[in-house]
Short mmCIF file of C-alpha atoms in Angstrom, two decimals:
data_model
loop_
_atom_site.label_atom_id
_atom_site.label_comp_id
_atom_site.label_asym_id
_atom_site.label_seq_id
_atom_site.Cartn_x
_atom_site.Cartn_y
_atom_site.Cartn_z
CA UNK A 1 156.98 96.08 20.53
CA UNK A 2 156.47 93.68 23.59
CA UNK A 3 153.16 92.76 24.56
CA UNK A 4 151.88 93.74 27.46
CA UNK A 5 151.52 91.28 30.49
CA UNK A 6 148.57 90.53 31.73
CA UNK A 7 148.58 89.59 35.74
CA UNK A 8 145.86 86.44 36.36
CA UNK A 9 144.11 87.63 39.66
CA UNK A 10 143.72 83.92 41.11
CA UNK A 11 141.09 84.00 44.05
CA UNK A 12 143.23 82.32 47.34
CA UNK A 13 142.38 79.58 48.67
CA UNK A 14 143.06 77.28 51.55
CA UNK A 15 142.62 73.60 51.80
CA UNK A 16 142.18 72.09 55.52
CA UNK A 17 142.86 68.40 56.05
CA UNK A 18 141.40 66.57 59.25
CA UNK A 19 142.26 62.40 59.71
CA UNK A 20 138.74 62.40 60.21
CA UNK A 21 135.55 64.68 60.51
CA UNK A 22 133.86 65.18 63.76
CA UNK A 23 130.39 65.93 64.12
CA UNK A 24 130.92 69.23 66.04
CA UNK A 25 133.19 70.57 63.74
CA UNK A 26 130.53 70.61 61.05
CA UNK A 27 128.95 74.06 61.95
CA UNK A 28 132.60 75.58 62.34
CA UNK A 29 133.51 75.07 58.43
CA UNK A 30 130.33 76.05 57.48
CA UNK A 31 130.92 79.75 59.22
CA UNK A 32 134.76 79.24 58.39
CA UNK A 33 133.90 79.31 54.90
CA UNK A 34 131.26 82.08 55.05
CA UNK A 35 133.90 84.19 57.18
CA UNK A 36 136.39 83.24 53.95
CA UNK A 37 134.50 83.65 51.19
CA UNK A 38 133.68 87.36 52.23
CA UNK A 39 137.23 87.89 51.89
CA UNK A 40 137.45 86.09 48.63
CA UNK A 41 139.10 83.02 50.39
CA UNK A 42 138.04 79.92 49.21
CA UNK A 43 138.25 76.93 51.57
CA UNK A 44 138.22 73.06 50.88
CA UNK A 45 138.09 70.60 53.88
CA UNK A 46 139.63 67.19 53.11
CA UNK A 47 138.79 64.66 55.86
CA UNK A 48 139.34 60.58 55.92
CA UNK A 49 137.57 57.95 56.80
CA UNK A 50 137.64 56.58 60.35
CA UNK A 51 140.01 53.88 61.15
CA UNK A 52 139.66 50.50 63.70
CA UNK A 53 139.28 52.31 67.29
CA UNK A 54 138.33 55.64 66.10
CA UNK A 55 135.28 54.49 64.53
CA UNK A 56 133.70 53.01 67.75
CA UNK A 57 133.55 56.86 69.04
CA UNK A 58 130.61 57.15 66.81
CA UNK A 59 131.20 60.56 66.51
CA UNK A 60 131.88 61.51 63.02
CA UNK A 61 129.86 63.10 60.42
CA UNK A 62 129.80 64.02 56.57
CA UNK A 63 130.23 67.69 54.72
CA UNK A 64 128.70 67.41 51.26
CA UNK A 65 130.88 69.36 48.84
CA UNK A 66 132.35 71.48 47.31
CA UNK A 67 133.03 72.71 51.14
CA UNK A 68 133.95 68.69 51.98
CA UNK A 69 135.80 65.94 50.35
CA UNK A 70 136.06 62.81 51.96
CA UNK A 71 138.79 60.64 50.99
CA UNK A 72 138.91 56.93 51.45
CA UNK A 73 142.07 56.93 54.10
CA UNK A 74 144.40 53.97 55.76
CA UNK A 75 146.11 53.39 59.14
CA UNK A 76 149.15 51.46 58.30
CA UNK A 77 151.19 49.37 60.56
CA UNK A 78 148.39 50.65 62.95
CA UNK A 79 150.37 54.16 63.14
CA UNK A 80 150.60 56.00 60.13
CA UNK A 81 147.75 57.77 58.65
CA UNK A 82 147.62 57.79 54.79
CA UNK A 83 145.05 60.24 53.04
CA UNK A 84 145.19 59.89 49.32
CA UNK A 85 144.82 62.96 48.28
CA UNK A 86 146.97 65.36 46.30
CA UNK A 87 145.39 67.83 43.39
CA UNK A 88 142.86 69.75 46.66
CA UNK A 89 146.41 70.66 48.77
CA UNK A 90 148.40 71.24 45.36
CA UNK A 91 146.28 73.93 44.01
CA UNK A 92 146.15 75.53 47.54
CA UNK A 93 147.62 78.72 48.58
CA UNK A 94 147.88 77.21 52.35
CA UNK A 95 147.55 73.83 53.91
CA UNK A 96 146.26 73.32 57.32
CA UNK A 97 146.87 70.07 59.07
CA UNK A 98 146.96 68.44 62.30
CA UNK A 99 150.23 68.57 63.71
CA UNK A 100 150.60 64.32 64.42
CA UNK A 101 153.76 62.54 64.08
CA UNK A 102 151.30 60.06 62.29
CA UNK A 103 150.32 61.97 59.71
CA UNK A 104 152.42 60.63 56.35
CA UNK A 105 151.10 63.66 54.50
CA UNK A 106 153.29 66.45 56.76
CA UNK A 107 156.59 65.02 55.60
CA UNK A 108 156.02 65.38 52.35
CA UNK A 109 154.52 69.26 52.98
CA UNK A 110 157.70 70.22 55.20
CA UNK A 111 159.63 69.03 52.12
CA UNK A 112 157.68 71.32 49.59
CA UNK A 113 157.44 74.18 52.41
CA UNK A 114 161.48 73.60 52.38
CA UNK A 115 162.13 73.80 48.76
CA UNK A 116 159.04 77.02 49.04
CA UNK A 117 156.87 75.32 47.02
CA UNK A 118 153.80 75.22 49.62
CA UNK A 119 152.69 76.96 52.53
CA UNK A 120 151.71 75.28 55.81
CA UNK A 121 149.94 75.73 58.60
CA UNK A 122 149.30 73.61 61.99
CA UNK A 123 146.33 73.12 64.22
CA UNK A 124 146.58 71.42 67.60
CA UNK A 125 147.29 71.26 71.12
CA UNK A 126 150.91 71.49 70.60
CA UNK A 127 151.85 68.69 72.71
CA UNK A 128 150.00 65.52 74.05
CA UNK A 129 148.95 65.98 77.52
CA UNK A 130 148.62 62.27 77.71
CA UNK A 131 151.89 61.11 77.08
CA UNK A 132 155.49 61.06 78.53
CA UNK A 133 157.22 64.35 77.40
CA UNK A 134 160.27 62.42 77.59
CA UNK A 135 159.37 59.73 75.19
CA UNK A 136 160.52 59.78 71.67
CA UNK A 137 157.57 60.06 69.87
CA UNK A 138 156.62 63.94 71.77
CA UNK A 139 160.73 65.00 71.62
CA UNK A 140 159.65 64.48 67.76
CA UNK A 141 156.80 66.57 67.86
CA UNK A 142 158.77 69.18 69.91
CA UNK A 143 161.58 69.35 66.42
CA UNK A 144 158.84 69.03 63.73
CA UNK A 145 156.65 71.76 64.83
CA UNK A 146 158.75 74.25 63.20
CA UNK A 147 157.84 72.78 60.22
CA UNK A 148 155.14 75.23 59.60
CA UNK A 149 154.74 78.93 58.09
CA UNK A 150 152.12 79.53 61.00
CA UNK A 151 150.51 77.67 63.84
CA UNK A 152 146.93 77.61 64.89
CA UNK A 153 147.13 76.96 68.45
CA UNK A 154 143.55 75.16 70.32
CA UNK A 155 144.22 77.79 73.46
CA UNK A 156 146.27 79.97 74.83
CA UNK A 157 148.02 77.44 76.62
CA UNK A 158 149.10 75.57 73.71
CA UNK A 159 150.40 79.22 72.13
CA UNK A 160 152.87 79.36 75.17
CA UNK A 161 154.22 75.88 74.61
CA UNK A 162 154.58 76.16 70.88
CA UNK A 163 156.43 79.25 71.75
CA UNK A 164 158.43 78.39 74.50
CA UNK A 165 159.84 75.96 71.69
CA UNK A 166 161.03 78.91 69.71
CA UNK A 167 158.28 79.03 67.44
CA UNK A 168 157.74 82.65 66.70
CA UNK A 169 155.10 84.39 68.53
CA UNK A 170 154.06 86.35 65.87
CA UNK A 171 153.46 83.68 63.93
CA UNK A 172 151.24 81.81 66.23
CA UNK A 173 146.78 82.06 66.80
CA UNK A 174 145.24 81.04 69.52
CA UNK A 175 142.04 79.69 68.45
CA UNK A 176 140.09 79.36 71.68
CA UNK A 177 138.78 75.98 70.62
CA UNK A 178 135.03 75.81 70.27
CA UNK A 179 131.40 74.28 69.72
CA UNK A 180 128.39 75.58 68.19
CA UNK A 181 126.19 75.97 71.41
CA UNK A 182 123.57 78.27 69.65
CA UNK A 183 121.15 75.47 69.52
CA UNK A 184 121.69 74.33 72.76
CA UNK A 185 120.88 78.00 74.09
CA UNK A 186 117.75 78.14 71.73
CA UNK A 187 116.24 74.58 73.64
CA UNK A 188 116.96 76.03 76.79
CA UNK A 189 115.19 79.26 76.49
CA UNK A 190 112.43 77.33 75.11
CA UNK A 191 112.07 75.24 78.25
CA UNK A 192 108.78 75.89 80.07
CA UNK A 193 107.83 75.76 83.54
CA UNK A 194 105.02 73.03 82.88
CA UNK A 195 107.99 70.72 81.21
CA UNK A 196 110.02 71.37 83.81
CA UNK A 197 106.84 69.97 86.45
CA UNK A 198 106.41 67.26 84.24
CA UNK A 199 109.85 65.69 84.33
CA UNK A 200 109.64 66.75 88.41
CA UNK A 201 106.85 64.74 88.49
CA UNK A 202 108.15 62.08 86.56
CA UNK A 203 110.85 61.27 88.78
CA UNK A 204 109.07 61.72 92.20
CA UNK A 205 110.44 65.19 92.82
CA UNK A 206 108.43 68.26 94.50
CA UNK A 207 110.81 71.10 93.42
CA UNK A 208 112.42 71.59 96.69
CA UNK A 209 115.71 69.11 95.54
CA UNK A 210 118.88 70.72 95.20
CA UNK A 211 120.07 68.25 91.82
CA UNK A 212 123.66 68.04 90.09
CA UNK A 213 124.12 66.21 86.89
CA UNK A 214 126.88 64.22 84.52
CA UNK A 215 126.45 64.82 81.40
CA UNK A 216 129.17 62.88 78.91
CA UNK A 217 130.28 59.21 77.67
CA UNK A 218 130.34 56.56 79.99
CA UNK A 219 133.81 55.81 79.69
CA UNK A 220 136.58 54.17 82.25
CA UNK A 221 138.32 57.95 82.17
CA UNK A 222 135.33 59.86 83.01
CA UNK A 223 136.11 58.62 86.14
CA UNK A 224 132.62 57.70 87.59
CA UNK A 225 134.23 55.87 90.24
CA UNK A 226 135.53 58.78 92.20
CA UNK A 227 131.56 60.18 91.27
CA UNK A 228 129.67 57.84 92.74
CA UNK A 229 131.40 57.63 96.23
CA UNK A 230 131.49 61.77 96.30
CA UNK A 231 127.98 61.33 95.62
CA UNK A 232 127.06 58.92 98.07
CA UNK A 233 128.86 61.33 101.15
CA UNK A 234 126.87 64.21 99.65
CA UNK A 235 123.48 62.55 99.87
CA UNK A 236 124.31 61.40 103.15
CA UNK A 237 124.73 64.85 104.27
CA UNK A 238 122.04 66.77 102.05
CA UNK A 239 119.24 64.34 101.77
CA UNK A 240 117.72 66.94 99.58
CA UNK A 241 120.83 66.03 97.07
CA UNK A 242 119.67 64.47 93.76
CA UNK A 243 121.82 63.59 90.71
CA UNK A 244 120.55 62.77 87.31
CA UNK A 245 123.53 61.17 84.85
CA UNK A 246 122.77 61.48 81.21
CA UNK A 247 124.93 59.34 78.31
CA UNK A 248 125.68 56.25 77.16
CA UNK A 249 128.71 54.02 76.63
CA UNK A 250 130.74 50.77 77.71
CA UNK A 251 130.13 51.50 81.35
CA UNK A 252 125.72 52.03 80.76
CA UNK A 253 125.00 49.19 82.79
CA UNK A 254 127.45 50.22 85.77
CA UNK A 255 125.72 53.35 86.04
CA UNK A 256 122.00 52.08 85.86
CA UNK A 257 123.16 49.33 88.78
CA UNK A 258 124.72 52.36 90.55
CA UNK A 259 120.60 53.78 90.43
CA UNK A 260 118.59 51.12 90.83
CA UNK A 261 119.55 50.96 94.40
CA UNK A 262 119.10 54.87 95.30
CA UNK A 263 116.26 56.56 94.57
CA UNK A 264 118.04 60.17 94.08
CA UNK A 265 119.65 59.08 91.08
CA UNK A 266 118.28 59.30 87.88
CA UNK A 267 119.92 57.32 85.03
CA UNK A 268 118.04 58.49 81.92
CA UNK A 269 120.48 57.56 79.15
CA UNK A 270 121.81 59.54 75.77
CA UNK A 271 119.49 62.39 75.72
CA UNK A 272 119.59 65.27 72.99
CA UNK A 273 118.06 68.26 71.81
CA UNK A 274 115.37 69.77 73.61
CA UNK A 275 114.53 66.96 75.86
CA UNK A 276 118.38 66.84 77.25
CA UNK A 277 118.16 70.82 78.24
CA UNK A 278 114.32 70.18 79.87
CA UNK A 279 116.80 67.81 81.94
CA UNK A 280 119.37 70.24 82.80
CA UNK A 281 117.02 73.41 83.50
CA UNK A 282 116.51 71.08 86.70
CA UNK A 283 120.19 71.01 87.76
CA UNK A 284 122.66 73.56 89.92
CA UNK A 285 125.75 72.37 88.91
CA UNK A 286 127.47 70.17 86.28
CA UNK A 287 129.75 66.96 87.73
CA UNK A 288 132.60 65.89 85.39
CA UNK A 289 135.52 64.67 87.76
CA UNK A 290 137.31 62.47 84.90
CA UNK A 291 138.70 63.91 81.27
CA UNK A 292 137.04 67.36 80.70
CA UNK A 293 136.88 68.75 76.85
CA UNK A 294 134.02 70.45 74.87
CA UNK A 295 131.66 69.74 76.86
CA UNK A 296 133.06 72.29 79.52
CA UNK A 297 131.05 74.43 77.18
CA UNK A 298 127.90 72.78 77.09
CA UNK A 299 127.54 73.45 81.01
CA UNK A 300 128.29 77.14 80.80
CA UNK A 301 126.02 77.82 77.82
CA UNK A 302 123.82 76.01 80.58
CA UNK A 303 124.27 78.45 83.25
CA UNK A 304 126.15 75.71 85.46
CA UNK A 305 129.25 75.77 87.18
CA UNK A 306 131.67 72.66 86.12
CA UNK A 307 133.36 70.71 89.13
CA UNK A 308 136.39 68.65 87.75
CA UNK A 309 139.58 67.45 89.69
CA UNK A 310 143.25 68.15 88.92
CA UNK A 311 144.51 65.71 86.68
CA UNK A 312 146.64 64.84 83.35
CA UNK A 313 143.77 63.34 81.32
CA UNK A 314 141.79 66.61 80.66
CA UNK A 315 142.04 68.17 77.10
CA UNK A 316 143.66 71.69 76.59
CA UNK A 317 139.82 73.02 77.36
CA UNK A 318 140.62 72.93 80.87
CA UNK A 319 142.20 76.49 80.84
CA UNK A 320 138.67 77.78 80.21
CA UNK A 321 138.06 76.45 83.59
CA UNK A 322 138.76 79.26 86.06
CA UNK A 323 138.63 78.04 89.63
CA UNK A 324 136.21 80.11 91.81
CA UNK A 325 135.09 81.92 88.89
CA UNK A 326 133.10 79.60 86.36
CA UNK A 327 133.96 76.57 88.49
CA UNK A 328 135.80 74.40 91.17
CA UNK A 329 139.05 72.18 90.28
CA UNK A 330 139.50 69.73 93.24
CA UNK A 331 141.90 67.44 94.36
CA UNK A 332 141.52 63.48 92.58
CA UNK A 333 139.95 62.39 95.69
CA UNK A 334 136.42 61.39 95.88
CA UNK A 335 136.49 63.24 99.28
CA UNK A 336 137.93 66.64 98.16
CA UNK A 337 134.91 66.14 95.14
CA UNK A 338 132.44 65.39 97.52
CA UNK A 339 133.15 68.33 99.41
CA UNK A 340 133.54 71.38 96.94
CA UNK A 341 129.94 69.51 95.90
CA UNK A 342 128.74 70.17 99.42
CA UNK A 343 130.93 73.78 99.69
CA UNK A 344 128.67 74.76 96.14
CA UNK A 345 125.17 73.46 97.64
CA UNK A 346 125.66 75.55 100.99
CA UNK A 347 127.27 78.88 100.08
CA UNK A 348 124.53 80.63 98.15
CA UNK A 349 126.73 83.63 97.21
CA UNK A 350 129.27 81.51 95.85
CA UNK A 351 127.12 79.77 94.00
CA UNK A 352 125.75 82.43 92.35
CA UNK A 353 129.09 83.99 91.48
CA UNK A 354 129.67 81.02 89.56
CA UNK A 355 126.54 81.06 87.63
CA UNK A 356 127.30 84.68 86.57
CA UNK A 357 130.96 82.93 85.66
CA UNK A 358 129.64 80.39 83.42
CA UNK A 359 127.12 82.40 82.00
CA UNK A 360 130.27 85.15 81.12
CA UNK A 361 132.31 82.25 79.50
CA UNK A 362 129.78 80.89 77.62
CA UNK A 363 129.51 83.99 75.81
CA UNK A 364 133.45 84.50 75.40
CA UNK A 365 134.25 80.55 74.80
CA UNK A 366 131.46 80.96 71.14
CA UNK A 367 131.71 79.25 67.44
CA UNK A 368 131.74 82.99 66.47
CA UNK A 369 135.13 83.74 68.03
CA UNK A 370 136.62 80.78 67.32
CA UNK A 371 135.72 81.58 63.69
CA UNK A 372 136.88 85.11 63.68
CA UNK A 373 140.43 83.83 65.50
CA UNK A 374 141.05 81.24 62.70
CA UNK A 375 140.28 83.61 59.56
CA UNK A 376 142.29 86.69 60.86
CA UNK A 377 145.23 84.00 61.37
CA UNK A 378 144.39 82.60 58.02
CA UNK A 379 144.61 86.22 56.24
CA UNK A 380 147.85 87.12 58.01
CA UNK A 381 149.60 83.99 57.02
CA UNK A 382 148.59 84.33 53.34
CA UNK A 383 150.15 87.49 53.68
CA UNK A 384 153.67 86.83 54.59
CA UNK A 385 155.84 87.61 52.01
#
């Protein structure tokens, strides 16, 4: 007689690998992995260590295991990204990676997804909204993002362009790209009115101001430039106007110049926590004219409608920007900023239809659905036959 078979009953797994770990995508792998292991998923994120450039963001953080493994990682030639790292992706059931023509480790994977050895997944934007679509390096990425059993997409945006390349739609999640703004909700409800004096008093206010404020890194694309001069025509015609710019970065000292000669600007620095939402409990509307991202979140979860300007430096986050509805998208002209400021301060209806807006996107744009997107595309990919 034969003996019987047994069948080994191998819990799944996935193992995601990031070039390097961000601090706001901390909370998202610890819910990713909750959301997982109820399905009896396991999940591993392998991340690398920061590389010349990339660590002067100072914006990268740690995930203790066995949910993280850091890997000491290399930039070679000053282009292509080397993570060390085999046994965590071997043992996987699927692979999720960046889809980045630097990234040695997807050559190998579309060879091993070729021969069926490994399943593979991307996660991006699907194209560089940066760069020349003509240039070599994105009529690459165009050919090797086929090289993938399923694709993650950041928004819907990037779905339709992955598609449009004859990726299969079916094949394809749309993310919705996200941060964790529970605690930033939780510090704003806990504002009170006698903080909110106390800061008014503080700057020399009386409550009667009608105040904006810029809330990011002080960098070159931010585009404080085109800020400062809508902000100047604004004051000029609403002397109630006040703006209050909160971050840091290469252009700190620019900015506190900018307010030390006009008293309706406030230049308080990096702020965080519960002393940066005291700060924007005082404000009507949130100024961002230069590269938009995440933070388009931060100012709905604050109640605030987001002004930006059309141009090709924002992230694929701009789609959550509806114009009219959450927010205004203005021409790159410091006039045409100054004035949908101005348009927002004077139309009281209007503003309050975009309140209600952000308020209704903040609760759509969440960690939660972003969570909930990723694991239904993870169980659907695991089970293609």
């Amino acid at each position: 007689m034969h003996a019987m078979k047994t069948v080994s009953h191998r819990p799944r797994s996935i193992c995601i690998i990031q070039p390097v770990l961000k601090h706001y995508r901390v909370p998202f792998f610890r819910e990713l992995d909750k959301a997982l292991a109820a399905e009896g998923i396991g999940l591993l994120v392998v991340y690398g260590t920061p590389w010349r450039g990339e660590v002067e963001r100072g914006d990268h953080a740690d995930l203790p295991g066995p949910l993280g493994m850091k890997a000491n990682s290399s930039m070679l030639l000053g282009k292509l990204l080397l993570i060390p790292v085999l046994r965590p992706w071997l043992r996987a059931d699927l692979v999720v990676v960046e889809h980045a023509n630097k990234n040695l480790l997807n050559y190998l994977l579309a060879i091993l997804r070729g021969l069926r050895l490994k399943r593979v997944a991307f996660w991006s934007h699907g194209r560089d909204r940066q760069a020349d679509s003509a240039s070599v390096g994105e009529r690459f990425k165009r050919r090797t993002l086929h090289w993938a059993d399923w694709w993650f997409a950041y928004t819907a945006e990037s779905a339709a362009y992955v598609a449009a390349q004859g990726y299969p739609k079916d094949r394809i999640t749309v993310v919705e790209n996200a941060i964790d703004t529970r605690a930033l909700r939780a510090d704003l409800d806990a504002v009170s009115e006698v903080e909110l004096q106390a800061i008014r008093t503080a700057f020399g206010w009386n409550g009667t101001e009608q105040v904006a404020v810029f809330c990011g890194s002080l960098y070159r694309n931010k585009r404080l430039d085109l800020l400062f001069e809508a902000a100047d025509r604004v004051q000029r015609e609403v002397p109630a106007f006040r703006l209050i710019v909160i971050g840091g970065g290469p252009l700190a000292e620019a900015v506190a110049e900018f307010a030390r000669h006009r008293a309706w600007v406030q230049a308080v620095g990096p702020k965080f926590g519960h002393e940066k939402s005291v700060i924007l409990k005082l404000a009507c509307m949130w100024l961002n004219p230069g590269a938009l991202g995440l933070g388009i979140l931060d100012a709905f979860c604050a109640g605030m409608p987001l002004l930006t300007t059309r141009q090709s430096t924002h992230g694929p986050e701009i789609e959550y920007l509806q114009h009219e509805v959450n927010g205004l998208l203005l021409d790159d002209a410091p006039e045409a900023y100054a004035d949908g400021m101005l348009r927002l301060l004077r139309d009281g209806d209007l503003a309050a239809r975009l309140r209600e807006g952000a308020v209704a996107s903040a609760q759509r744009y969440s960690i939660e659905t972003m969570v909930r997107n990723f694991s239904n595309g993870v169980r659907a990919c695991l089970s293609l036959s």
